[in-house]
Coordinates of C-alpha atoms and ligand atoms in Angstrom, one line a residue:
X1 CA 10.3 -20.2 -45.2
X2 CA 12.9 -18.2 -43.4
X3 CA 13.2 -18.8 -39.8
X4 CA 15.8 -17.9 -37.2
X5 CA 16.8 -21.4 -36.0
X6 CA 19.7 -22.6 -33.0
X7 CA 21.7 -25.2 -34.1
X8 CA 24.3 -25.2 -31.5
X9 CA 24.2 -23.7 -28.0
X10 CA 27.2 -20.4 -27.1
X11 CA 27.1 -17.2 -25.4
X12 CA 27.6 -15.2 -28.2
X13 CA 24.9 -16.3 -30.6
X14 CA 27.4 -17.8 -32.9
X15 CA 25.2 -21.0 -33.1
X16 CA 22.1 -19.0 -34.4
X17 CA 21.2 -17.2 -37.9
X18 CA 18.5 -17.0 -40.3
X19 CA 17.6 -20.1 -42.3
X20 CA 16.0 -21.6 -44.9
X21 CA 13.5 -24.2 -43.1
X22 CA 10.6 -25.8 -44.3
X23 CA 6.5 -24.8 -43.7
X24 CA 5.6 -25.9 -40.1
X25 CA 3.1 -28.8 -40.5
X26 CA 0.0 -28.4 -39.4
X27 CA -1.1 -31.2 -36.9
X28 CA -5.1 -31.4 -35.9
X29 CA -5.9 -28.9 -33.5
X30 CA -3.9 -27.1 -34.4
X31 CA -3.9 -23.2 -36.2
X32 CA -1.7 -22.5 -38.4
X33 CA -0.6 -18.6 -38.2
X34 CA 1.2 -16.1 -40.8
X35 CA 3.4 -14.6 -38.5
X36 CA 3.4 -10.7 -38.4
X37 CA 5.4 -9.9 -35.5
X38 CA 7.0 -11.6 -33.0
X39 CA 8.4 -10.6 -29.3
X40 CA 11.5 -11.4 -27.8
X41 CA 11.7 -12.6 -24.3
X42 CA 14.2 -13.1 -21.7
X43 CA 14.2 -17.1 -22.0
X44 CA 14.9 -16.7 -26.0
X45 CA 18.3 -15.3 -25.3
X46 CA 19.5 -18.2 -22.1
X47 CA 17.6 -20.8 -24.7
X48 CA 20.8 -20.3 -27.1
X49 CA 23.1 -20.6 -24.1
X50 CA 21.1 -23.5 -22.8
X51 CA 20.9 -21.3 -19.6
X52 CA 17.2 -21.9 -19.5
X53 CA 15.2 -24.4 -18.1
X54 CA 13.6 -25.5 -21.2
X55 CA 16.5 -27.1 -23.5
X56 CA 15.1 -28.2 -26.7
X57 CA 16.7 -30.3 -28.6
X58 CA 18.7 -28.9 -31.7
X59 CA 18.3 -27.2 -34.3
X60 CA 15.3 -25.2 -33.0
X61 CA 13.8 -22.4 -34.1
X62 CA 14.0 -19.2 -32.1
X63 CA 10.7 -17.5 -30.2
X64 CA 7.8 -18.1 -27.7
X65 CA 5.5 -15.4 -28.7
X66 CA 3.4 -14.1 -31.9
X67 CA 0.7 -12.4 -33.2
X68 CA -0.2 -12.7 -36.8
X69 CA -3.1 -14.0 -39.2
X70 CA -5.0 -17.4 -39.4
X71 CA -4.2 -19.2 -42.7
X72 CA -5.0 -22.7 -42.0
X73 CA -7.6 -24.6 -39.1
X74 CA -9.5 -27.2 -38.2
X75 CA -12.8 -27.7 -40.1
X76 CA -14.4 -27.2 -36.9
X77 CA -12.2 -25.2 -35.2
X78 CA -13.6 -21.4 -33.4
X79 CA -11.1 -19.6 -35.7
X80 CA -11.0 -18.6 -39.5
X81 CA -8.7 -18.2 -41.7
X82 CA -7.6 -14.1 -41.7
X83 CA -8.9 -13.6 -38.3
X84 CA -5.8 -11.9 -36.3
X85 CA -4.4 -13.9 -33.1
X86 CA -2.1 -14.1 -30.8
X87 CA -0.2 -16.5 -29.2
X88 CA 2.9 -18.9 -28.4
X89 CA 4.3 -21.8 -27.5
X90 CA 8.4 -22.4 -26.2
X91 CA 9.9 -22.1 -29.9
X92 CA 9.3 -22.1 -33.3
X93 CA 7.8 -18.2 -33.3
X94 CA 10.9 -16.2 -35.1
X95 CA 9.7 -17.6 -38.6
X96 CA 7.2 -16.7 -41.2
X97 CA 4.4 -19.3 -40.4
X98 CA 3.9 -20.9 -37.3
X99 CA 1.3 -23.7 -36.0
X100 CA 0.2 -23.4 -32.3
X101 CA -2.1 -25.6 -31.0
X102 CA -5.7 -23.8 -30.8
X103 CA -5.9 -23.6 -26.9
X104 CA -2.9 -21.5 -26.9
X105 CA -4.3 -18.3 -29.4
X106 CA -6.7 -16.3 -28.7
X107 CA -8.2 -13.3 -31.4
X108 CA -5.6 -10.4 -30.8
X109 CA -7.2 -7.3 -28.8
X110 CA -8.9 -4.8 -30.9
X111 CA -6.9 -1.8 -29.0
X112 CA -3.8 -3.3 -29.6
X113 CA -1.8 -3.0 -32.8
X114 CA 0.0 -6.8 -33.8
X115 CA 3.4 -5.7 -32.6
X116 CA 1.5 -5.0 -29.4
X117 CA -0.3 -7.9 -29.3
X118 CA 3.1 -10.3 -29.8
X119 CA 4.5 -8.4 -26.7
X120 CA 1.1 -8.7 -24.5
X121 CA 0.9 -12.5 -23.3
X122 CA 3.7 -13.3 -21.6
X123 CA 5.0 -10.0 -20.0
X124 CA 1.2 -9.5 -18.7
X125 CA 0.3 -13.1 -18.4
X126 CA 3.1 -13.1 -15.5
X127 CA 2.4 -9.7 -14.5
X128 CA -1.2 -10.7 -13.2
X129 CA -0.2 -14.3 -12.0
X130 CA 1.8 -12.4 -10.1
X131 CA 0.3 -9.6 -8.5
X132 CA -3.3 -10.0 -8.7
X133 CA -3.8 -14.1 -8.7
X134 CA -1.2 -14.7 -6.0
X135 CA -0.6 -11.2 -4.8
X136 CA -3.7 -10.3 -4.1
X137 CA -3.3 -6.5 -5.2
X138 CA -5.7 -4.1 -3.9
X139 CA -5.5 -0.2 -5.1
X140 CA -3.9 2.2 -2.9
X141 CA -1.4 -0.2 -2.5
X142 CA 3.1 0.4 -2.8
X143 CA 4.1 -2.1 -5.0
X144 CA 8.0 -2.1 -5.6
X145 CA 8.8 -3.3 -9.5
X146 CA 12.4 -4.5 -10.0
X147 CA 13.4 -4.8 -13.7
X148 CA 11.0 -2.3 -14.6
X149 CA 12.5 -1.6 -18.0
X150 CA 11.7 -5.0 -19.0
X151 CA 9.4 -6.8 -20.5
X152 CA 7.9 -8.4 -17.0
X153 CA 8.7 -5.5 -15.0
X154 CA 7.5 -2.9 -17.5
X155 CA 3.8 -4.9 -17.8
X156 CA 3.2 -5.0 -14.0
X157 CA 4.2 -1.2 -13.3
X158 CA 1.0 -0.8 -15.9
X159 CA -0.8 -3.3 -14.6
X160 CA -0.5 -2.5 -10.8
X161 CA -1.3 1.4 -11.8
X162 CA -4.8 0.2 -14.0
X163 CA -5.8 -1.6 -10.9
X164 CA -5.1 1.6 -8.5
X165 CA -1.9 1.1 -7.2
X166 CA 1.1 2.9 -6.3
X167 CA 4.1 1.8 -8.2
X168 CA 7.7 2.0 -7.3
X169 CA 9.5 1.4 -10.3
X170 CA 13.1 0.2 -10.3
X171 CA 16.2 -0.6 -12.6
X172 CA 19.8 -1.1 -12.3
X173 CA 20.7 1.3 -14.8
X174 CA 21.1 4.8 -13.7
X175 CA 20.7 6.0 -17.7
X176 CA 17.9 4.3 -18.1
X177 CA 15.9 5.6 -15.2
X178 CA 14.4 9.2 -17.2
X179 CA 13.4 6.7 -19.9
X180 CA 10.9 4.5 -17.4
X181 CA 9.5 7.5 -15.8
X182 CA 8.1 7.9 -19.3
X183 CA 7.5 4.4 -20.4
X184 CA 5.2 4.0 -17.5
X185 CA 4.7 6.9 -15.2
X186 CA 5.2 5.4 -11.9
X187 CA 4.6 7.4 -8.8
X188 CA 8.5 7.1 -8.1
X189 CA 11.3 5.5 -9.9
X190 CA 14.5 4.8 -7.6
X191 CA 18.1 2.9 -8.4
X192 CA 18.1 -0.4 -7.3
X193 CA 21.8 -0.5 -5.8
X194 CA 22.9 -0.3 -2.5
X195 CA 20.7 0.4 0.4
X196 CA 17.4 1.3 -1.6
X197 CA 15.4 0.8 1.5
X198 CA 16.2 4.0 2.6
X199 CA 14.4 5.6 -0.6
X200 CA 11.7 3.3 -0.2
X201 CA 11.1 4.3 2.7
X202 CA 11.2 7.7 2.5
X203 CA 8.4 7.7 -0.2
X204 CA 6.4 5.8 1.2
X205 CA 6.1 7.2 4.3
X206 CA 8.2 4.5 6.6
X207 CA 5.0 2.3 5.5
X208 CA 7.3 0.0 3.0
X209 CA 5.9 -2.1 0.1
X210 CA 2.8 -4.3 0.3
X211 CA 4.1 -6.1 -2.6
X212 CA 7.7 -6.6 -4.0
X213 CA 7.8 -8.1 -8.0
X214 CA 11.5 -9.2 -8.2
X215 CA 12.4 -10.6 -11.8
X216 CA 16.0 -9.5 -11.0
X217 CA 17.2 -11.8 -8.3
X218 CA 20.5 -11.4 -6.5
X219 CA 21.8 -7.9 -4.5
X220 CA 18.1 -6.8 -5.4
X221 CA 16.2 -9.6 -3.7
X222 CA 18.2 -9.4 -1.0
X223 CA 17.6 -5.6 -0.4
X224 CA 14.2 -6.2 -1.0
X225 CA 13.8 -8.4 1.7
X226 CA 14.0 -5.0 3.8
X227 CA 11.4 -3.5 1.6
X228 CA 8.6 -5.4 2.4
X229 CA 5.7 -4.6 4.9
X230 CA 4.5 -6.5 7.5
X231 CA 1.9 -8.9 5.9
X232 CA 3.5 -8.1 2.7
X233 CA 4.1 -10.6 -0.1
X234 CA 8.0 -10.9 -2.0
X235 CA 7.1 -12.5 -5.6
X236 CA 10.0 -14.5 -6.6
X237 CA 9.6 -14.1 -10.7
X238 CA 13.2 -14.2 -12.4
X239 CA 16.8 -14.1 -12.2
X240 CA 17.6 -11.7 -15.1
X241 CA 20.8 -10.6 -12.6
X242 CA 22.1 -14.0 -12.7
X243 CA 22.4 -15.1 -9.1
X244 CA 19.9 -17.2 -7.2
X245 CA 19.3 -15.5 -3.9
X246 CA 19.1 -17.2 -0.5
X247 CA 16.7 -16.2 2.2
X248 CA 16.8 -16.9 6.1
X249 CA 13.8 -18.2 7.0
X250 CA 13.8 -15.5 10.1
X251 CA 13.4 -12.8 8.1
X252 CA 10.2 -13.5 6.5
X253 CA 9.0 -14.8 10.1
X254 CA 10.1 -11.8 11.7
X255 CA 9.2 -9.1 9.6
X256 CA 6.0 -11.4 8.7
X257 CA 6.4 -11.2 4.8
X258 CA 5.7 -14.4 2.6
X259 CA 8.2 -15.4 -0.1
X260 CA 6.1 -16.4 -3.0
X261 CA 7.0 -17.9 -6.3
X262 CA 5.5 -17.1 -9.5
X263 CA 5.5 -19.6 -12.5
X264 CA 2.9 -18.1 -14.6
X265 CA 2.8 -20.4 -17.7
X266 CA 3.0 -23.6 -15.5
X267 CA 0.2 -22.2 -13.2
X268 CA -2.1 -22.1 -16.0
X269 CA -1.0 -25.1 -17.2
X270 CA -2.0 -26.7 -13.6
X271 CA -4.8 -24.8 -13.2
X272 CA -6.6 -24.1 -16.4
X273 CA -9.9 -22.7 -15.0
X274 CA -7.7 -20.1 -13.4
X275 CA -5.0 -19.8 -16.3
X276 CA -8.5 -18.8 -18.4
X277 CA -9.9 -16.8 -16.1
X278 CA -6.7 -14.8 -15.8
X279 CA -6.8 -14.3 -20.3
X280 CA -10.1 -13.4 -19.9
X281 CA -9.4 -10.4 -17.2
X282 CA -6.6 -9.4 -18.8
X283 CA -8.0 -9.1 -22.3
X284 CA -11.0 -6.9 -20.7
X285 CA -8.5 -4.2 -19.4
X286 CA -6.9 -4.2 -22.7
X287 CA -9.9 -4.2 -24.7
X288 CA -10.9 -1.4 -22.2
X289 CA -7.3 0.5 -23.2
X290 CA -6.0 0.4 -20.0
X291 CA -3.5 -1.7 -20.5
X292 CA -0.6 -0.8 -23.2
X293 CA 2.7 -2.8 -23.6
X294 CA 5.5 -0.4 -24.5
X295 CA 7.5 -1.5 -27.6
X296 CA 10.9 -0.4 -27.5
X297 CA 11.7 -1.3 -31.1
X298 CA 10.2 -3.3 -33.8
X299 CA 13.4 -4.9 -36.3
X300 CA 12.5 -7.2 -39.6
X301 CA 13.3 -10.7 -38.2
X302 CA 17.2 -10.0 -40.4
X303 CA 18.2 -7.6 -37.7
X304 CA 17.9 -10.8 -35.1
X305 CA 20.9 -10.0 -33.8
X306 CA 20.8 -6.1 -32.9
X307 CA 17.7 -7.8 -30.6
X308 CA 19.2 -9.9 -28.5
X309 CA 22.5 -7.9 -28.1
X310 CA 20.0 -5.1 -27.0
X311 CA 18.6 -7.3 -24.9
X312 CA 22.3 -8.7 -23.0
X313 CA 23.1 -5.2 -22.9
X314 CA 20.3 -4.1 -21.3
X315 CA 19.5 -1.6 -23.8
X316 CA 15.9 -2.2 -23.6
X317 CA 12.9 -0.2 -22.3
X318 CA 10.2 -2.3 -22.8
X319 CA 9.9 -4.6 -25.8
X320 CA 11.7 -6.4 -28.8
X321 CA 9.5 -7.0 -31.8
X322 CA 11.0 -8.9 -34.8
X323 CA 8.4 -8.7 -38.5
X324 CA 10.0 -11.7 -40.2
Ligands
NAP401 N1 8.2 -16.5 -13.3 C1 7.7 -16.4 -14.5 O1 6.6 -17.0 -14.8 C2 8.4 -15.7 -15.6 C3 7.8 -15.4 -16.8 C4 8.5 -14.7 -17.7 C5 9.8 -14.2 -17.5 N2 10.4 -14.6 -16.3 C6 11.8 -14.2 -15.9 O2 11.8 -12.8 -15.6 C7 13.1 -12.3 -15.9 C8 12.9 -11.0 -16.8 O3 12.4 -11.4 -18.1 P1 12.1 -10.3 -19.2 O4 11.6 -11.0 -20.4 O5 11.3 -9.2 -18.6 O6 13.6 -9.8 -19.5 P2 14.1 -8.3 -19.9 O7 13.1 -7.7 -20.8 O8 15.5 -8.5 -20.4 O9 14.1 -7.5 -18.5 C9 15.0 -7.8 -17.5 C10 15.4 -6.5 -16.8 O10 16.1 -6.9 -15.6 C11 17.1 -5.9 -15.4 N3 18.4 -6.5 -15.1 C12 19.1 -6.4 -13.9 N4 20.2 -7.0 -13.9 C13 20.3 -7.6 -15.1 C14 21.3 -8.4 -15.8 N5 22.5 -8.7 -15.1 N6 21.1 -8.8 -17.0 C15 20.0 -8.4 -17.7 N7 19.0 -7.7 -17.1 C16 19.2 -7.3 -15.9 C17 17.2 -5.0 -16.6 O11 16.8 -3.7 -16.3 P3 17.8 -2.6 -15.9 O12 18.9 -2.5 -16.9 O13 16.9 -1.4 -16.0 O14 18.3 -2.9 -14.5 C18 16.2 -5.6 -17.6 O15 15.4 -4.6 -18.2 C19 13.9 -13.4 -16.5 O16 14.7 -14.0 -15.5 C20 12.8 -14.3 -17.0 O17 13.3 -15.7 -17.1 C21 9.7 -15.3 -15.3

């Protein structure tokens, strides 16, 4: 089967390309999934760098997120073959066929078209980790979204406006801003250079932001540290800018904001009764249509490349989908 596989790591994708590799092998519990779309994430891109946390061995093949159809299960296993799922796991999804074990697919949301549904789990699993398991949102609420053209950002702008709150949306790209006011409607959408306190401010009424989402690290989390509200929460969820902010522990205590860091997959992982109970509220809104990840292009897995160059060029408003 064709497959877009790393076998050595650079920062120009040099070590990657479509191959010839053979059928995934089904282990027990495991389901074993036609692929018919696939999303790119931010981690697929620093995994051919080895700039993510995660190094898999190589060769690996590319991807962490699919929807597609059942082909192959457990004789007693709660799926069939041609029911639709979705799903992941840390590689192996930028192929034709994939096997994931069982616990990690769930049927694909009737409101959401495949594409959709490959670009749903991760973006909005982190989304709600974030803002409603450890945030604690309540509507009415400012909540400032950094990298709001991306796949995380772009899911919690929706998310935080289905649950009722007001949503500062941000980027770092001036030409980009007219396209997220469209993507996701916030109630404002401001540059994030400089002193962007001062606009925050201004909008919301000197009251500042209840909650911060920061997947973009660096200048940005350290502005935001001036964005926050007393009581407010900072959500540590990515570096996508490429510097590691530091924090002095007097400004949280003096402006009496909490620093909070999101791992959304591991949290699950540690906590499975909340990782399900997080699916299951997340599916509802979907099924319910009020949530609706934005796809920014969907490419045939050949075009690989025009993807993730998007992607480093920050080209994208919302999300990559590949068909292999
Ligand atoms: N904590 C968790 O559980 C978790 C889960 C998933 C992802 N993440 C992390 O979240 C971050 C974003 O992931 P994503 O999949 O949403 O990526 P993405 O789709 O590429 O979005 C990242 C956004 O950040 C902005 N950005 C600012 N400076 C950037 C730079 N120097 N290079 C690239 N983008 C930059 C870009 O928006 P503008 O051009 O509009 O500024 C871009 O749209 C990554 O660091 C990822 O590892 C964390």
């Amino acid at each position: 089967m064709k497959a877009l596989l790393v076998s050595s790591l650079s920062t120009d994708l040099s070590g990657v390309e479509l191959a010839d590799v053979p059928m995934p092998e089904r282990q027990p519990g495991q389901v074993l999934v036609r692929v018919a779309a696939a999303s790119l994430n931010f981690p697929d891109l620093l995994m051919t760098r080895g700039e993510y946390q995660l190094k898999p061995p190589l060769p690996f093949v590319a991807g962490l997120e699919v929807a597609g159809e059942v082909v192959e299960v457990d004789p007693d296993s709660p799926f069939q073959p041609g029911d639709q799922v979705f799903g992941g796991q840390k590689t192996g999804c930028f192929a034709e066929y994939v096997a994931l074990d069982a616990a990690a697919v769930r049927p694909a949301p009737a409101a959401l078209s495949l594409p959709q549904a490959a670009a749903f789990g991760a973006a909005y699993g982190t989304a709600y980790t974030a803002l409603v398991e450890l945030g604690g949102i309540k509507p009415g609420q400012w909540v400032l979204v950094h990298g709001a053209t991306g796949g995380v950002g772009l899911a919690a702008c929706d998310l935080a406006k289905a649950l009722g709150a007001k949503v500062i949306a941000t980027s770092g790209s001036p030409g980009k801003l007219a396209a997220l006011r469209t993507a996701c409607e916030p109630d404002a959408a401001i540059l994030a250079q400089g002193k962007f306190r001062e606009a925050v401010a201004e909008i919301t009424g000197g009251a500042l932001c209840d909650l911060v989402y920061d997947p973009v690290g660096g200048d940005v989390f350290d502005e935001s540290t001036r964005c926050v509200a007393f009581g407010g929460k900072l959500l540590v969820v990515g570096f996508a800018g490429g510097r590691i902010a530091d924090v002095s522990t007097n400004i949280p205590l003096i402006k009496g904001f909490s620093v909070v860091g999101v791992r959304a997959g591991e949290y699950a992982r540690r906590f499975p009764e909340r990782g399900k109970a997080i699916r299951d509220a997340m599916l509802a809104l979907a099924a319910e249509g009020k949530l609706t990840p934005h796809i920014d292009r969907v490419l045939p897995l050949e075009r690989w490349r025009e993807g993730y160059e998007a992607m480093a060029r920050r080209e994208v408003v919302g999300k990559v989908v590949f068909e292999p």
